[in-house]
Tab-separated table of C-alpha atoms and ligand atoms in Angstrom:
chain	number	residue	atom	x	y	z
A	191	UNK	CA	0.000	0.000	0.000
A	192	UNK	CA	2.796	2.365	0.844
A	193	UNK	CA	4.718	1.213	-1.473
A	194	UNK	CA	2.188	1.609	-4.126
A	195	UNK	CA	1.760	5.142	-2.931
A	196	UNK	CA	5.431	6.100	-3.067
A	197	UNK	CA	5.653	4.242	-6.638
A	198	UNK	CA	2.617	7.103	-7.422
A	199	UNK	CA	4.367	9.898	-5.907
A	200	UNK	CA	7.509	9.276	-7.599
A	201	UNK	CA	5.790	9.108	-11.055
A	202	UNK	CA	4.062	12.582	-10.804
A	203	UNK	CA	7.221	14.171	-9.345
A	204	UNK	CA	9.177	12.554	-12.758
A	205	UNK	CA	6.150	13.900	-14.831
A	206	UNK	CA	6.284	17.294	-13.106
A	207	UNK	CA	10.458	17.198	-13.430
A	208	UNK	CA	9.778	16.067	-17.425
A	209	UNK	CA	7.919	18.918	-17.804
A	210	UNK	CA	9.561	21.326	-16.356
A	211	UNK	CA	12.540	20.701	-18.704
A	212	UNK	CA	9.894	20.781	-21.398
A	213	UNK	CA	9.022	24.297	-20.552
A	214	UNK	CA	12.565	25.253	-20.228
A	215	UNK	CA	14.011	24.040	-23.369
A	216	UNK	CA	11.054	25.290	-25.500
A	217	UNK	CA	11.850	28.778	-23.400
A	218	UNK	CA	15.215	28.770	-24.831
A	219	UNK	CA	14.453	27.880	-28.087
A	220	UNK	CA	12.499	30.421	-28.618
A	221	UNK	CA	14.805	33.068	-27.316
A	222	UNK	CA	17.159	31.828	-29.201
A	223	UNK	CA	14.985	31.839	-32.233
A	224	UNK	CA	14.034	35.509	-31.030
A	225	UNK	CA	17.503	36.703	-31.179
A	226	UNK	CA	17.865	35.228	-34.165
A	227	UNK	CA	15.043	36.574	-36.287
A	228	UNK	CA	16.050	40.238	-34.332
A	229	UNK	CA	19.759	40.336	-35.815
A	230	UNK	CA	18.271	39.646	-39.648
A	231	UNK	CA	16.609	42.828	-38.164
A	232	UNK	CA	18.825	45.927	-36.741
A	233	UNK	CA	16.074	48.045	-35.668
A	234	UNK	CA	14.683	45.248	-32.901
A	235	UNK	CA	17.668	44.194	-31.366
A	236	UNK	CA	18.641	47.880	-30.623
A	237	UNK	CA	16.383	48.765	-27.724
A	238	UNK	CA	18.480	52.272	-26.996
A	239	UNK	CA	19.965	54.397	-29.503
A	240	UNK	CA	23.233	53.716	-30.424
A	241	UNK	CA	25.567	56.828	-29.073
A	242	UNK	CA	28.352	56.462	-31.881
A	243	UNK	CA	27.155	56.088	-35.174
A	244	UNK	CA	29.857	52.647	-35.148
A	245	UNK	CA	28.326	51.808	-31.912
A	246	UNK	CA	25.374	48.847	-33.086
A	247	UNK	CA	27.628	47.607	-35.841
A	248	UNK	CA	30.013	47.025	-33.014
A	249	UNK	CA	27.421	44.832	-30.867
A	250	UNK	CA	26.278	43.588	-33.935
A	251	UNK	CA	29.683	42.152	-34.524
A	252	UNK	CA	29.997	40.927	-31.080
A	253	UNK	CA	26.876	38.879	-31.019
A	254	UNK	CA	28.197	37.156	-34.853
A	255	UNK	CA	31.489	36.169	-33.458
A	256	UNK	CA	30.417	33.168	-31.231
A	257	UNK	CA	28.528	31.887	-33.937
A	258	UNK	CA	31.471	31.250	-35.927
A	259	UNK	CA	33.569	30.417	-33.624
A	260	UNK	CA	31.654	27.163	-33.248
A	261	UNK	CA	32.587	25.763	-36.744
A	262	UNK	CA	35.994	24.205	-35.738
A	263	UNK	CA	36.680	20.888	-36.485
A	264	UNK	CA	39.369	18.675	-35.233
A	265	UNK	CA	40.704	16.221	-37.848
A	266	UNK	CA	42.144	13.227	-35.754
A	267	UNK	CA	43.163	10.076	-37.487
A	268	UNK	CA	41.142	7.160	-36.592
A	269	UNK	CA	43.726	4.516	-37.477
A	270	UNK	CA	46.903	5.852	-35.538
A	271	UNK	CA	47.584	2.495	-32.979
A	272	UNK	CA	47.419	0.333	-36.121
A	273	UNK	CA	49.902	2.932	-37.868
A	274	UNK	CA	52.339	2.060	-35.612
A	275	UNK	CA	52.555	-1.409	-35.995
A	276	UNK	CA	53.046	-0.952	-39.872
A	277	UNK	CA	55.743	1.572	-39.979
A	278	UNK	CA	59.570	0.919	-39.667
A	279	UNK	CA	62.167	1.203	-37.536
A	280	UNK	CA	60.010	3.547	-35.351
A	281	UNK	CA	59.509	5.780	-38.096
A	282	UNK	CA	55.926	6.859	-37.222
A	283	UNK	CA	53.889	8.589	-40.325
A	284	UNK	CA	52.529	11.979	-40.057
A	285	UNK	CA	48.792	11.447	-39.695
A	286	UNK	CA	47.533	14.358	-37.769
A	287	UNK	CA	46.788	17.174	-40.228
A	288	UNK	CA	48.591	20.277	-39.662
A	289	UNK	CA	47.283	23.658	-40.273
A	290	UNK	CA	48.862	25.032	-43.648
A	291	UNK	CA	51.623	27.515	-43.110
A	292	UNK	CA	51.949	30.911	-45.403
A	293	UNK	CA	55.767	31.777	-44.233
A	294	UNK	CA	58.403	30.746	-41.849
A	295	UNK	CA	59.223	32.233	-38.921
A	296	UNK	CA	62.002	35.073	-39.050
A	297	UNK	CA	64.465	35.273	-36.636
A	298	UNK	CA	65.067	38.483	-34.985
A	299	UNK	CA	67.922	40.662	-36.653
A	300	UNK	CA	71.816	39.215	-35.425
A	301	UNK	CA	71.906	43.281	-33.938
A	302	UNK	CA	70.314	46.054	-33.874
A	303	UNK	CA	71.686	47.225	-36.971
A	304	UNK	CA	70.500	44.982	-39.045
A	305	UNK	CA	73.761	45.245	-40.862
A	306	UNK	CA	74.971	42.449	-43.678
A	307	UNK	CA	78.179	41.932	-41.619
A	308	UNK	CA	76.087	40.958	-38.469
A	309	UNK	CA	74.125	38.685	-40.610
A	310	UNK	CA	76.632	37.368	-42.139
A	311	UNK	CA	78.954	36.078	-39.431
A	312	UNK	CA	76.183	34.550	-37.633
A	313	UNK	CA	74.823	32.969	-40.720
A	314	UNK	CA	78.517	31.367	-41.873
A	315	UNK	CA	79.237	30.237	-37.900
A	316	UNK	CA	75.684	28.071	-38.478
A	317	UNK	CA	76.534	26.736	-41.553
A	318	UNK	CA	80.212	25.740	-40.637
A	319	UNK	CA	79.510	24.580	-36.732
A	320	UNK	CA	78.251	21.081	-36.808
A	321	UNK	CA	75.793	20.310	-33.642
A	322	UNK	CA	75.767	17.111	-33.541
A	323	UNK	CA	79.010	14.052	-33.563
A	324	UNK	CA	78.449	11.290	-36.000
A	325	UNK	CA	81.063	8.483	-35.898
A	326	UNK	CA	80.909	7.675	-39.345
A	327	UNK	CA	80.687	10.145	-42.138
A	328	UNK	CA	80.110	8.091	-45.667
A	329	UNK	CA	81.394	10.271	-48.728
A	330	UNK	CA	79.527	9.677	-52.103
A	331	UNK	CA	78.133	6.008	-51.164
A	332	UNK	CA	78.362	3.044	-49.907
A	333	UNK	CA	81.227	1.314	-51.926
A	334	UNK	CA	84.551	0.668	-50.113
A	335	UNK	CA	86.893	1.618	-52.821
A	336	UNK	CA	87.763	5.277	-53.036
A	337	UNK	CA	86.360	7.736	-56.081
A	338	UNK	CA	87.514	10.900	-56.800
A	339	UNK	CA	84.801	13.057	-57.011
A	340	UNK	CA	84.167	16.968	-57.074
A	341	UNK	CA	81.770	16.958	-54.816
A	342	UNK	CA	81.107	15.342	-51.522
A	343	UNK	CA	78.262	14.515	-50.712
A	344	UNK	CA	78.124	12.188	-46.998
A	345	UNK	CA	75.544	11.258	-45.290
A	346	UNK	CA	75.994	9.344	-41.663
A	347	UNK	CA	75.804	5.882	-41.010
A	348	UNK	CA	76.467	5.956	-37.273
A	349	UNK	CA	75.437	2.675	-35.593
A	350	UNK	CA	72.554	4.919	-32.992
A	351	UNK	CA	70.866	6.644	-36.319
A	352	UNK	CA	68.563	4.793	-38.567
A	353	UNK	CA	70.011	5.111	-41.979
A	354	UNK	CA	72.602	2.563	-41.482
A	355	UNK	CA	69.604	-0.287	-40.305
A	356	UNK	CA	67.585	0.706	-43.469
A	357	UNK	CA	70.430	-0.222	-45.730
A	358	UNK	CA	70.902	-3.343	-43.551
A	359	UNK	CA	67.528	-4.221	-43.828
A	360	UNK	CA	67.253	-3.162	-47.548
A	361	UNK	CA	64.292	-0.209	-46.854
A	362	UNK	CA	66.364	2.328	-47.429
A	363	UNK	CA	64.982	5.360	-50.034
A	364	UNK	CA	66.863	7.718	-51.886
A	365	UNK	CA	65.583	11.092	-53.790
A	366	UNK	CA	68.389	13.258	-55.294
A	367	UNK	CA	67.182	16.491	-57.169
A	368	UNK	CA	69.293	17.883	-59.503
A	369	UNK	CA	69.187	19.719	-62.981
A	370	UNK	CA	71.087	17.051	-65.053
A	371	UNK	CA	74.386	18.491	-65.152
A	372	UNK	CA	75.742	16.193	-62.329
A	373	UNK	CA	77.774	13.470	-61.797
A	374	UNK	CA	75.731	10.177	-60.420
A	375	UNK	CA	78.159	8.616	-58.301
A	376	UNK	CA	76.269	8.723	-54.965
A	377	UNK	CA	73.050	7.666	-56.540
A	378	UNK	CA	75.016	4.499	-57.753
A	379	UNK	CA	76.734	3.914	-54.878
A	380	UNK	CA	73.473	4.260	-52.777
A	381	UNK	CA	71.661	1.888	-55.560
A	382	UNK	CA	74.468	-0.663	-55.032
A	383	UNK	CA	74.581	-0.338	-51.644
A	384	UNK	CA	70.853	-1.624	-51.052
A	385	UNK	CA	68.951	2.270	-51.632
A	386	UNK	CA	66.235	2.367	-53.528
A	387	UNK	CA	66.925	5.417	-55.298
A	388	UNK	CA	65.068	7.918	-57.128
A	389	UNK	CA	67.071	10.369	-59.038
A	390	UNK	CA	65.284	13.260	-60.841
A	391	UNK	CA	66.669	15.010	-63.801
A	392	UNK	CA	64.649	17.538	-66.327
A	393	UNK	CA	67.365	16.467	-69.077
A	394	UNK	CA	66.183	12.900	-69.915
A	395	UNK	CA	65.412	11.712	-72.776
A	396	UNK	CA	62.561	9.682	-71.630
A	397	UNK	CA	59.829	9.891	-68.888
A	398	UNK	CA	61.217	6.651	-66.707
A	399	UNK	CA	64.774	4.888	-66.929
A	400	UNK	CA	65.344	2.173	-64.787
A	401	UNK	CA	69.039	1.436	-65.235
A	402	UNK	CA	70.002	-0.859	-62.372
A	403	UNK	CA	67.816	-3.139	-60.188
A	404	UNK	CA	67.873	-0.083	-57.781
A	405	UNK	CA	67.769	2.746	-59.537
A	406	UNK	CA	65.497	5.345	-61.600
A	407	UNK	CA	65.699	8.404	-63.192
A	408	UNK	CA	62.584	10.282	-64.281
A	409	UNK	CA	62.340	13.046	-66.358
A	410	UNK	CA	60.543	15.755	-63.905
A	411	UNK	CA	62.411	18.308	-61.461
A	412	UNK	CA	61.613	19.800	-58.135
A	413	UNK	CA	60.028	23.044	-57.607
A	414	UNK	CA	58.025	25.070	-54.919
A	415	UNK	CA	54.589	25.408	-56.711
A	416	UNK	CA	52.485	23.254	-58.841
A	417	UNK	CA	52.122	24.099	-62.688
A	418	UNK	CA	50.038	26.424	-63.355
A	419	UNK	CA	46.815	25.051	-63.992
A	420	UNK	CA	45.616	27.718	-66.441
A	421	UNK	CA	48.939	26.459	-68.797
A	422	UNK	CA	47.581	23.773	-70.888
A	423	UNK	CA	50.118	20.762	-69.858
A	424	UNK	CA	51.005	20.222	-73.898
A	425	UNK	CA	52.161	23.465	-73.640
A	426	UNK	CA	54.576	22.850	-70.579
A	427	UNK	CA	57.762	22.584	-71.826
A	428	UNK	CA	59.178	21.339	-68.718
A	429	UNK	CA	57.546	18.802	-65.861
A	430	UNK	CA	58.041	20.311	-63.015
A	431	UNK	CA	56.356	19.214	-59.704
A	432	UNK	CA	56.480	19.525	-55.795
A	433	UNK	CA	57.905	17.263	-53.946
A	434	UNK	CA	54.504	16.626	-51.876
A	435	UNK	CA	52.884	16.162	-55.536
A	436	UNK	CA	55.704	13.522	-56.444
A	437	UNK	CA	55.733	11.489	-52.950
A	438	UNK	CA	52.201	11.167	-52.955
A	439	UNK	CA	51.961	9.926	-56.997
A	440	UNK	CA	54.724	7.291	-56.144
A	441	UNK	CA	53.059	6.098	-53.218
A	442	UNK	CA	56.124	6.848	-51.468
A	443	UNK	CA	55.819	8.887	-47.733
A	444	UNK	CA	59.308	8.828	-46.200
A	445	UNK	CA	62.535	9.511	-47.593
A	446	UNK	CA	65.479	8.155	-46.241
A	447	UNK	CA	68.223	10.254	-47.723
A	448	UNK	CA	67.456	13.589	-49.615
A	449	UNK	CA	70.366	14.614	-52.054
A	450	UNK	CA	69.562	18.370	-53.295
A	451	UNK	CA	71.561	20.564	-55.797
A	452	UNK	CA	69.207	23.005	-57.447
A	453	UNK	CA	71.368	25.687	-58.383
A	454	UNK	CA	69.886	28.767	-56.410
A	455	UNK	CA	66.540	26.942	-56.229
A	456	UNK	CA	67.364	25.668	-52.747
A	457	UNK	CA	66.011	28.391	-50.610
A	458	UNK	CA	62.358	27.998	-51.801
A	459	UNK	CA	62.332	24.672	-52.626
A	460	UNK	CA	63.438	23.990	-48.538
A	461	UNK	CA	60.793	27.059	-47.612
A	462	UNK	CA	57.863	24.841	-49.681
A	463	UNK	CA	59.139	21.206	-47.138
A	464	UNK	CA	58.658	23.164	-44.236
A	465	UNK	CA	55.351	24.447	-44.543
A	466	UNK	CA	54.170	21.912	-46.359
A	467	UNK	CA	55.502	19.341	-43.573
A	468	UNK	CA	57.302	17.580	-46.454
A	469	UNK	CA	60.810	17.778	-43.761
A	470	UNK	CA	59.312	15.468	-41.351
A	471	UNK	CA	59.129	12.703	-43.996
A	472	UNK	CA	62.828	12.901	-44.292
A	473	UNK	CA	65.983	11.199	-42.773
A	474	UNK	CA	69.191	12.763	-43.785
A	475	UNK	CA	68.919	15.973	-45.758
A	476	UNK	CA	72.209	16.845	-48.068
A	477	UNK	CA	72.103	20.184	-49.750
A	478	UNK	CA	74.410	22.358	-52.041
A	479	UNK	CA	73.710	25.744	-50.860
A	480	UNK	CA	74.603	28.906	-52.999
A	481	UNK	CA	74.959	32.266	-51.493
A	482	UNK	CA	76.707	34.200	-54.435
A	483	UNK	CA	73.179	35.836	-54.957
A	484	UNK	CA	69.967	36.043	-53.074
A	485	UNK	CA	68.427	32.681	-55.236
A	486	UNK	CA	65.012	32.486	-56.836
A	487	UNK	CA	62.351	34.635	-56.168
A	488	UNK	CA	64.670	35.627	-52.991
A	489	UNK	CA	64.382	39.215	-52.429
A	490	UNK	CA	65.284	42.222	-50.225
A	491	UNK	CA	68.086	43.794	-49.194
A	492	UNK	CA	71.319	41.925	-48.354
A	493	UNK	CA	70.864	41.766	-44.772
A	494	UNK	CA	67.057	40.664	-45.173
A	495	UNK	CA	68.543	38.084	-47.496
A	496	UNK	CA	70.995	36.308	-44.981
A	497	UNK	CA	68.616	36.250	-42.244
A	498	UNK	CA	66.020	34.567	-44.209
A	499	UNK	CA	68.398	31.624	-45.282
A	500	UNK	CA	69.143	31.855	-41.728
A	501	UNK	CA	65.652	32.083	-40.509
A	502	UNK	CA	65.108	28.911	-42.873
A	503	UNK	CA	68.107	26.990	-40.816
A	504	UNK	CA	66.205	27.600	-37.889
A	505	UNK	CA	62.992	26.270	-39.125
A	506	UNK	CA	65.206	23.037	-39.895
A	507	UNK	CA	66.748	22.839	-36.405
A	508	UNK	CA	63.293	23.043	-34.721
A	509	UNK	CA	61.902	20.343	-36.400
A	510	UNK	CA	64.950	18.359	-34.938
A	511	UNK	CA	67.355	18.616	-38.235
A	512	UNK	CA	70.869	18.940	-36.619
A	513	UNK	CA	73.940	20.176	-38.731
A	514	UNK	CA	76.635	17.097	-39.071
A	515	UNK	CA	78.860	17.405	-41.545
A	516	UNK	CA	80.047	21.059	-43.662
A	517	UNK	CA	81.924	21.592	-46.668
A	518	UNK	CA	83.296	24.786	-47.913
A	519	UNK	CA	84.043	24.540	-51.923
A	520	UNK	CA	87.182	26.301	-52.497
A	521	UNK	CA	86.898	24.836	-56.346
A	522	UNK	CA	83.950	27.734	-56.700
A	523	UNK	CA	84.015	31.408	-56.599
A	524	UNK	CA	85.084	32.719	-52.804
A	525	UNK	CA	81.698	35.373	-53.347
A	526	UNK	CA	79.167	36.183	-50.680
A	527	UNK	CA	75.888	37.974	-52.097
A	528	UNK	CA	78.703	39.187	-55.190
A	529	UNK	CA	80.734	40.416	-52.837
A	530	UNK	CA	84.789	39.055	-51.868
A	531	UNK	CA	83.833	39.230	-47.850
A	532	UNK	CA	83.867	37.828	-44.964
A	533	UNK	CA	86.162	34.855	-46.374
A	534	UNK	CA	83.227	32.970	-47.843
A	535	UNK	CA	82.393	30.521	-50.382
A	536	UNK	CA	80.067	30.719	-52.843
A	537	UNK	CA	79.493	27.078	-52.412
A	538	UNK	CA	78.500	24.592	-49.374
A	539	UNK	CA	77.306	21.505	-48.672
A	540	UNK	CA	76.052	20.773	-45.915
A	541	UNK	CA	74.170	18.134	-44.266
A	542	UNK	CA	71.614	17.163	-41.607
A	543	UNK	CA	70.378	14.059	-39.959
A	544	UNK	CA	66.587	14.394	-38.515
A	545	UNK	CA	67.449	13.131	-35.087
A	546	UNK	CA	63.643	12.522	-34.904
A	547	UNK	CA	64.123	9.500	-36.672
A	548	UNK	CA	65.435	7.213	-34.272
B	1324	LIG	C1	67.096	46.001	-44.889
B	1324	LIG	O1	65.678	45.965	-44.965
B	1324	LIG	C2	65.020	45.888	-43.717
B	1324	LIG	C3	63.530	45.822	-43.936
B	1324	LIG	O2	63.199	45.252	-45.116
B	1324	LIG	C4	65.367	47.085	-42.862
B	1324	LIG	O3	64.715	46.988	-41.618
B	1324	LIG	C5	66.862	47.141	-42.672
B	1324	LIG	O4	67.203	48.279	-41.944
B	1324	LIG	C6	67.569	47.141	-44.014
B	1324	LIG	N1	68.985	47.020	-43.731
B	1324	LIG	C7	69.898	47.765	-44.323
B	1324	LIG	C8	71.298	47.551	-43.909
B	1324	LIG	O5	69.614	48.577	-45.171
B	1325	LIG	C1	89.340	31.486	-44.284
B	1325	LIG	O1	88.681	30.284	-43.974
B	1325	LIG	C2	89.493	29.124	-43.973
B	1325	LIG	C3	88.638	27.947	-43.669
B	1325	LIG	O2	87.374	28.071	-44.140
B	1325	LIG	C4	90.604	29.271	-42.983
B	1325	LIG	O3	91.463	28.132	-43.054
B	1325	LIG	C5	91.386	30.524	-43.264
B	1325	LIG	O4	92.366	30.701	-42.274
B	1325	LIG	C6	90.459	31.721	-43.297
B	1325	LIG	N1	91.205	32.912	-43.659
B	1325	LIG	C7	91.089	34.063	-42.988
B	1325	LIG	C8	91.899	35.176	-43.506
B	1325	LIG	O5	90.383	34.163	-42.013
């Protein structure tokens, strides 16, 4: 009897409760649609005249900016624990997406001057102070016996970075950019050596070679932008193609070793992999640098010049990219933005190992 009486009691107090919610949520909604209909129409929502002619523009504004606010969306991946089982050698794949960049960060001026010899010295120390020991510096390959070459480029197989277990293990990747004028002995000795490589050269004479069991060279170079799309592609004379575009048409998303020598092109080409992300995907980055002029679509005044190349150094050494090995080209004009100062070489190569990667 009591119980059935409680049972009662409790039902009316839940019907009471339900509708009580009822009431408030309708209450709401309808202020809400209220407000709504009242900012399609100024003259309601004002209730006392605005005292600055800016003034109910202003609160206008105000009451907009919530409503935008709330269209954010968070892109997560839904497959990153299975990721991580696939990929190698703890090489874990970008799968977050990360907001797209429009510049890289400059660093503040070397002084307050902002003068080119300020810039300069700082700039040269970076490029000629390695931050990081590797035990075994590798000059143009992987073969034992010695080649004289012009150029060296080295990359580090120390035992505690990757790149010397991806050869081991035969997953080793290879891109080298150039313009066609180079010799190719790193790209065979990296082919030979177990690399898969991928050399790119604008010269060929056909779209694809594979010459070795390990080794291509296609007929497309490396730039910062896409084609324009308004150029009909029969009239392109030349394929050229970011790097983004080519790693995702090969199917290919990490790069063990990147070999670079674009003749000036360096600057933007390296701006376009750090915004784009494209830096994280790489290993060991080995780049001819040229500093006898500012470099494509470079511009400013000397000063402004150096710190961006610096500025883009930076970018490289926060995304883990330490400095291990530095040659100075005496074989090349001793010019620094055309000038004979500051006991500089036109010409450097330099090289970085993404410490990331290990
Ligand atoms: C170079 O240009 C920057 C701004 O673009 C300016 O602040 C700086 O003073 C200039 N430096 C020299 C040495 O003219
Ligand atoms: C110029 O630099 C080289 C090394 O890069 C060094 O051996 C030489 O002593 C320097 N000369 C002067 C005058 O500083």
């Amino acid at each position: 009897m009591l119980c059935r009486e409680l049972r009662l009691r409790w039902r009316t107090c839940t019907l009471r409760l339900l509708a009580l919610c009822l009431a408030a949520l309708l209450c709401t909604h309808f202020s809400a649609e209220l407000r709504r209909k009242s900012l399609s129409q100024p003259g309601l929502l004002v209730r006392e005249p605005p005292k600055e002619p800016g003034a109910e523009l202003y609160n206008r504004r105000l009451e907009e900016v919530p409503s935008k606010r709330q269209v954010i969306y968070v892109r997560r991946s839904s497959g990153s624990s299975s990721s991580k089982g696939t990929s190698q050698a703890g090489v874990h794949r970008r799968d977050t997406l990360q907001p797209a960049r429009w510049h890289i960060d400059l660093q503040p001026w070397a002084g307050h001057s902002r003068s080119l010899e300020e810039e300069a010295r700082r700039f040269l120390h970076y490029i000629t102070t390695s931050q990081i020991a590797c035990s075994r510096l590798v000059t143009n390959g992987l073969t034992d016996h010695l080649v004289d070459t012009q150029k060296p480029w080295t990359v580090c197989l120390d035992n505690k970075f990757s790149l010397v277990h991806q050869i081991r293990s035969k997953q080793c990747r290879v891109y080298s950019l150039g313009l066609g004028e180079e010799e190719n002995i790193f790209e065979f000795s990296m082919a030979s050596g177990g690399c898969e490589v991928h050399r790119f050269d604008p010269s060929l004479p056909s779209a694809h070679i594979h010459e070795a069991e390990r080794l291509w060279h296609h007929r497309l170079s490396v730039d910062w932008r896409d084609p324009n799309p308004a150029i009909a592609p029969h009239r392109l004379h030349s394929n050229t193609k970011k790097l983004k575009t080519i790693l995702n048409e090969f199917g290919h998303w990490k790069i063990d070793v990147l070999k670079a020598d674009m003749e000036s092109a360096e600057w933007k080409i390296l701006e376009n992999l750090i915004l784009e992300g494209i830096i994280e995907q790489i290993g060991q980055l080995v780049l001819e640098i040229h500093l006898h002029w500012p470099g494509f679509e470079v511009s400013g005044n000397d000063s402004s010049v150096v710190r961006y190349w610096y500025s883009l150094f930076k970018e490289l050494e926060h995304k883990d990219f330490k400095l291990f090995y530095s040659y100075k080209d005496f074989s090349k004009p001793q010019l620094f933005l055309k000038k004979d100062v500051f006991n500089a070489s036109s010409c450097y190569i330099l090289s970085w190992i993404n410490t990331k990667w290990t």
